[in-house]
């Protein structure tokens, strides 16, 4: 295996499957099966999940809601997704722990770095919920932050597209995909991979990001084996 400890970032929208809102149990089960393939190979797995399928703070703010209130609602949405994913992972027999940045004692451990690392060492899957615990941040930033804190080898950003292109492949049929690209080139070419806070944090801490299609069966495992799948962003 090329990577021994990974941070998998899934967007909330990924959990919708073909639905317009919420969580598709079929999609959850598919993701759990993909993650199990990796777990069976002994890869240590941490996961951060978004909340966009349920609530986004900016969407609330655009309807007149207080932004900070909306962001906390968004963080709670990530906890709902995290619990759904936790259930699906445990259905396949894997051991998991949910740690949240906001304390919700009845359902999750509080985020404690040392404890998270210990869980990973015991091959438990650790899901980090409630983002960073702060409004005005995203779950991409939470993913990079936790990835650095618990010493992951790489951030795996599972998306619907198979990598980073020089222009939008849905609009330009001649768009070219990068297998590898540097952080600096992403910035100079104005490509959009993560929000600036998350991206800069990753760059400054030399933590590579791989953008790949999570909906293609076997991809997650291939990425960890070091196959050229998706786009790797590195220094
Ligand atoms: N959020 C936040 N702080 C964080 C992470 C998330 O305030 O550290 C809120 C924010 O309102 C965001 C929502 O939670 O819109 C859902 O997260 P995100 O948009 O990152 O989810 P994704 O796009 O990955 O589904």
CSV table of C-alpha atoms and ligand atoms in Angstrom, one decimal:
chain,number,residue,atom,x,y,z
A,1,UNK,CA,0.0,0.0,0.0
A,2,UNK,CA,1.3,3.4,-0.9
A,3,UNK,CA,-0.7,5.1,1.9
A,4,UNK,CA,-1.1,3.6,5.4
A,5,UNK,CA,-3.2,6.3,7.1
A,6,UNK,CA,-5.6,8.3,5.0
A,7,UNK,CA,-8.2,11.0,5.5
A,8,UNK,CA,-11.2,10.5,3.3
A,9,UNK,CA,-13.3,13.5,2.6
A,10,UNK,CA,-16.8,12.9,1.3
A,11,UNK,CA,-19.2,15.7,0.6
A,12,UNK,CA,-22.7,15.6,2.0
A,13,UNK,CA,-24.1,15.7,-1.5
A,14,UNK,CA,-22.4,12.5,-2.3
A,15,UNK,CA,-24.7,10.7,0.1
A,16,UNK,CA,-27.8,11.8,-1.8
A,17,UNK,CA,-27.2,9.4,-4.6
A,18,UNK,CA,-30.0,10.1,-7.1
A,19,UNK,CA,-32.1,12.0,-4.6
A,20,UNK,CA,-32.5,15.7,-4.3
A,21,UNK,CA,-32.1,15.9,-0.6
A,22,UNK,CA,-31.0,13.8,2.4
A,23,UNK,CA,-29.4,10.4,2.4
A,24,UNK,CA,-29.7,7.4,0.1
A,25,UNK,CA,-29.2,4.2,2.0
A,26,UNK,CA,-28.1,2.4,-1.2
A,27,UNK,CA,-25.3,4.9,-1.7
A,28,UNK,CA,-24.3,4.6,2.0
A,29,UNK,CA,-24.0,0.8,1.6
A,30,UNK,CA,-21.9,1.2,-1.6
A,31,UNK,CA,-19.5,3.6,0.2
A,32,UNK,CA,-19.3,1.3,3.2
A,33,UNK,CA,-18.3,-1.6,0.8
A,34,UNK,CA,-15.6,0.6,-0.8
A,35,UNK,CA,-14.2,1.6,2.6
A,36,UNK,CA,-14.2,-2.0,3.7
A,37,UNK,CA,-12.0,-3.1,0.8
A,38,UNK,CA,-9.4,-0.6,2.1
A,39,UNK,CA,-9.9,-1.6,5.8
A,40,UNK,CA,-9.3,-5.2,4.9
A,41,UNK,CA,-5.9,-4.3,3.6
A,42,UNK,CA,-5.0,-2.7,6.9
A,43,UNK,CA,-5.2,0.9,5.9
A,44,UNK,CA,-6.0,3.2,8.8
A,45,UNK,CA,-9.0,5.3,7.9
A,46,UNK,CA,-10.2,8.7,9.1
A,47,UNK,CA,-13.3,10.2,7.5
A,48,UNK,CA,-14.7,13.7,7.4
A,49,UNK,CA,-18.1,14.2,5.9
A,50,UNK,CA,-19.9,17.3,4.7
A,51,UNK,CA,-23.4,18.4,5.3
A,52,UNK,CA,-24.5,20.0,2.1
A,53,UNK,CA,-27.2,17.4,1.4
A,54,UNK,CA,-29.0,18.7,4.5
A,55,UNK,CA,-28.0,22.3,5.3
A,56,UNK,CA,-25.5,24.9,4.3
A,57,UNK,CA,-24.9,28.1,6.4
A,58,UNK,CA,-24.5,30.3,3.3
A,59,UNK,CA,-27.9,29.1,2.0
A,60,UNK,CA,-29.5,30.0,5.3
A,61,UNK,CA,-27.9,33.4,5.2
A,62,UNK,CA,-29.1,34.1,1.7
A,63,UNK,CA,-32.7,33.6,3.0
A,64,UNK,CA,-32.1,36.1,5.8
A,65,UNK,CA,-31.0,33.7,8.5
A,66,UNK,CA,-28.1,34.7,10.8
A,67,UNK,CA,-25.0,33.2,9.2
A,68,UNK,CA,-23.5,31.9,12.4
A,69,UNK,CA,-26.7,30.2,13.4
A,70,UNK,CA,-26.9,28.7,9.9
A,71,UNK,CA,-23.3,27.4,10.1
A,72,UNK,CA,-24.0,25.7,13.4
A,73,UNK,CA,-27.0,24.0,11.7
A,74,UNK,CA,-24.6,23.0,8.9
A,75,UNK,CA,-22.3,21.4,11.5
A,76,UNK,CA,-25.2,19.5,13.0
A,77,UNK,CA,-26.1,18.3,9.5
A,78,UNK,CA,-22.6,16.8,9.2
A,79,UNK,CA,-23.2,14.9,12.5
A,80,UNK,CA,-26.4,13.4,11.0
A,81,UNK,CA,-24.4,12.2,8.0
A,82,UNK,CA,-21.6,11.0,10.1
A,83,UNK,CA,-24.0,8.9,12.2
A,84,UNK,CA,-25.6,7.5,9.0
A,85,UNK,CA,-22.2,6.5,7.7
A,86,UNK,CA,-21.1,5.1,11.0
A,87,UNK,CA,-24.2,2.8,11.0
A,88,UNK,CA,-23.5,1.6,7.4
A,89,UNK,CA,-19.8,0.9,8.2
A,90,UNK,CA,-20.7,-1.0,11.3
A,91,UNK,CA,-23.3,-3.1,9.3
A,92,UNK,CA,-20.3,-4.5,7.4
A,93,UNK,CA,-18.6,-5.5,10.6
A,94,UNK,CA,-16.0,-2.7,10.9
A,95,UNK,CA,-15.4,-1.0,14.2
A,96,UNK,CA,-15.9,2.8,14.2
A,97,UNK,CA,-15.7,5.8,16.5
A,98,UNK,CA,-17.4,9.1,15.9
A,99,UNK,CA,-15.7,12.2,17.4
A,100,UNK,CA,-17.3,15.6,17.1
A,101,UNK,CA,-15.9,19.1,17.3
A,102,UNK,CA,-19.0,20.1,19.2
A,103,UNK,CA,-19.8,18.1,22.3
A,104,UNK,CA,-22.8,15.7,21.9
A,105,UNK,CA,-22.0,13.3,24.7
A,106,UNK,CA,-24.9,10.9,24.1
A,107,UNK,CA,-23.8,10.0,20.6
A,108,UNK,CA,-20.2,10.8,20.1
A,109,UNK,CA,-16.8,11.2,21.8
A,110,UNK,CA,-15.5,14.7,21.9
A,111,UNK,CA,-12.6,15.3,19.5
A,112,UNK,CA,-9.4,14.3,21.3
A,113,UNK,CA,-6.4,14.0,19.0
A,114,UNK,CA,-4.5,11.4,21.0
A,115,UNK,CA,-7.6,9.3,21.4
A,116,UNK,CA,-8.3,9.5,17.6
A,117,UNK,CA,-4.8,8.3,16.9
A,118,UNK,CA,-5.2,5.4,19.3
A,119,UNK,CA,-8.4,4.3,17.6
A,120,UNK,CA,-6.7,4.5,14.2
A,121,UNK,CA,-3.8,2.4,15.5
A,122,UNK,CA,-6.4,-0.2,16.6
A,123,UNK,CA,-7.8,-0.2,13.1
A,124,UNK,CA,-11.0,1.5,14.1
A,125,UNK,CA,-12.4,3.9,11.6
A,126,UNK,CA,-12.6,7.3,13.0
A,127,UNK,CA,-15.3,9.7,11.7
A,128,UNK,CA,-14.9,13.4,12.5
A,129,UNK,CA,-18.2,15.2,12.8
A,130,UNK,CA,-19.3,18.8,13.2
A,131,UNK,CA,-16.5,20.1,10.9
A,132,UNK,CA,-14.0,22.3,12.8
A,133,UNK,CA,-16.6,23.3,15.3
A,134,UNK,CA,-16.4,26.9,14.1
A,135,UNK,CA,-18.7,28.9,11.8
A,136,UNK,CA,-17.2,30.4,8.6
A,137,UNK,CA,-15.2,27.2,7.9
A,138,UNK,CA,-15.9,24.3,5.7
A,139,UNK,CA,-15.7,20.5,6.1
A,140,UNK,CA,-12.8,20.6,3.5
A,141,UNK,CA,-10.9,22.7,6.0
A,142,UNK,CA,-11.9,20.3,8.8
A,143,UNK,CA,-10.6,17.4,6.6
A,144,UNK,CA,-7.2,19.0,6.1
A,145,UNK,CA,-7.0,20.1,9.7
A,146,UNK,CA,-7.7,16.7,11.1
A,147,UNK,CA,-5.6,15.1,8.5
A,148,UNK,CA,-2.6,17.1,9.7
A,149,UNK,CA,-3.4,16.6,13.4
A,150,UNK,CA,-3.7,12.9,13.3
A,151,UNK,CA,-0.8,12.6,10.8
A,152,UNK,CA,-2.5,11.2,7.7
A,153,UNK,CA,-0.3,10.5,4.6
A,154,UNK,CA,-2.8,12.1,2.2
A,155,UNK,CA,-6.3,13.7,1.9
A,156,UNK,CA,-8.5,11.7,-0.5
A,157,UNK,CA,-11.2,13.9,-1.8
A,158,UNK,CA,-13.9,11.7,-3.1
A,159,UNK,CA,-16.1,13.5,-5.7
A,160,UNK,CA,-18.3,12.8,-8.7
A,161,UNK,CA,-15.6,13.8,-11.2
A,162,UNK,CA,-12.5,11.8,-11.9
A,163,UNK,CA,-10.0,14.5,-11.2
A,164,UNK,CA,-8.9,18.0,-11.9
A,165,UNK,CA,-9.2,19.4,-15.4
A,166,UNK,CA,-7.7,22.5,-17.1
A,167,UNK,CA,-11.3,23.6,-17.7
A,168,UNK,CA,-14.8,22.4,-16.8
A,169,UNK,CA,-15.2,19.0,-18.5
A,170,UNK,CA,-19.0,19.3,-18.3
A,171,UNK,CA,-18.8,22.4,-20.5
A,172,UNK,CA,-15.6,21.9,-22.6
A,173,UNK,CA,-15.3,18.4,-24.3
A,174,UNK,CA,-11.6,19.1,-25.0
A,175,UNK,CA,-10.8,19.7,-21.3
A,176,UNK,CA,-7.6,17.9,-20.3
A,177,UNK,CA,-7.2,16.1,-17.0
A,178,UNK,CA,-4.1,16.4,-14.8
A,179,UNK,CA,-2.6,13.2,-13.3
A,180,UNK,CA,-0.3,15.3,-11.1
A,181,UNK,CA,-0.2,19.0,-10.4
A,182,UNK,CA,1.6,21.2,-7.9
A,183,UNK,CA,-0.2,23.4,-5.4
A,184,UNK,CA,1.5,26.4,-7.0
A,185,UNK,CA,0.1,25.5,-10.5
A,186,UNK,CA,-3.4,25.0,-9.1
A,187,UNK,CA,-3.2,28.6,-7.8
A,188,UNK,CA,-1.6,30.2,-10.9
A,189,UNK,CA,-4.1,28.4,-13.2
A,190,UNK,CA,-7.0,29.5,-11.0
A,191,UNK,CA,-8.3,25.9,-10.6
A,192,UNK,CA,-10.8,25.2,-8.0
A,193,UNK,CA,-10.2,22.1,-5.8
A,194,UNK,CA,-11.0,23.2,-2.3
A,195,UNK,CA,-11.8,26.5,-0.6
A,196,UNK,CA,-8.7,28.7,-0.1
A,197,UNK,CA,-8.4,28.1,3.6
A,198,UNK,CA,-8.4,24.3,3.2
A,199,UNK,CA,-6.1,24.5,0.2
A,200,UNK,CA,-3.5,26.8,1.9
A,201,UNK,CA,-3.5,24.7,5.0
A,202,UNK,CA,-2.7,21.6,3.0
A,203,UNK,CA,0.0,23.3,1.0
A,204,UNK,CA,1.7,24.9,4.0
A,205,UNK,CA,1.8,21.5,5.8
A,206,UNK,CA,2.9,19.6,2.6
A,207,UNK,CA,-0.1,17.2,2.8
A,208,UNK,CA,-1.0,16.0,-0.6
A,209,UNK,CA,-4.6,15.9,-1.9
A,210,UNK,CA,-5.9,13.3,-4.3
A,211,UNK,CA,-9.2,14.2,-6.1
A,212,UNK,CA,-10.9,11.1,-7.5
A,213,UNK,CA,-14.2,9.7,-8.5
A,214,UNK,CA,-15.6,8.0,-5.4
A,215,UNK,CA,-18.6,6.6,-7.3
A,216,UNK,CA,-16.5,4.2,-9.5
A,217,UNK,CA,-16.2,0.9,-7.6
A,218,UNK,CA,-12.6,-0.1,-6.7
A,219,UNK,CA,-11.3,3.5,-7.1
A,220,UNK,CA,-10.7,4.1,-3.4
A,221,UNK,CA,-8.5,1.0,-3.1
A,222,UNK,CA,-6.6,1.8,-6.3
A,223,UNK,CA,-5.8,5.3,-5.1
A,224,UNK,CA,-4.3,3.8,-1.9
A,225,UNK,CA,-2.3,1.3,-3.9
A,226,UNK,CA,-0.7,4.1,-5.7
A,227,UNK,CA,-2.4,3.6,-9.1
A,228,UNK,CA,-2.8,6.7,-11.3
A,229,UNK,CA,-6.4,7.4,-10.5
A,230,UNK,CA,-7.7,10.9,-10.2
A,231,UNK,CA,-5.4,13.9,-9.8
A,232,UNK,CA,-2.7,14.2,-7.2
A,233,UNK,CA,-1.9,17.7,-5.9
A,234,UNK,CA,1.5,17.9,-4.3
A,235,UNK,CA,4.3,20.4,-3.5
B,1,LIG,N1,-19.7,24.3,8.7
B,1,LIG,C1,-19.1,25.2,9.5
B,1,LIG,N2,-17.9,25.0,10.0
B,1,LIG,C2,-17.1,23.9,9.7
B,1,LIG,C3,-17.7,23.0,8.8
B,1,LIG,C4,-18.9,23.2,8.3
B,1,LIG,O1,-19.7,26.2,9.8
B,1,LIG,O2,-16.0,23.8,10.2
B,1,LIG,C5,-21.1,24.4,8.2
B,1,LIG,C6,-21.2,25.4,7.0
B,1,LIG,O3,-22.4,26.1,7.2
B,1,LIG,C7,-21.3,24.5,5.8
B,1,LIG,C8,-22.1,23.3,6.4
B,1,LIG,O4,-21.6,23.2,7.7
B,1,LIG,O5,-22.0,25.0,4.8
B,1,LIG,C9,-21.9,22.0,5.7
B,1,LIG,O6,-20.5,21.7,5.4
B,1,LIG,P1,-19.9,21.8,3.9
B,1,LIG,O7,-20.6,22.9,3.1
B,1,LIG,O8,-18.4,21.8,4.0
B,1,LIG,O9,-20.4,20.4,3.4
B,1,LIG,P2,-20.2,19.7,1.9
B,1,LIG,O10,-20.1,20.8,0.9
B,1,LIG,O11,-18.9,19.0,1.9
B,1,LIG,O12,-21.3,18.8,1.8
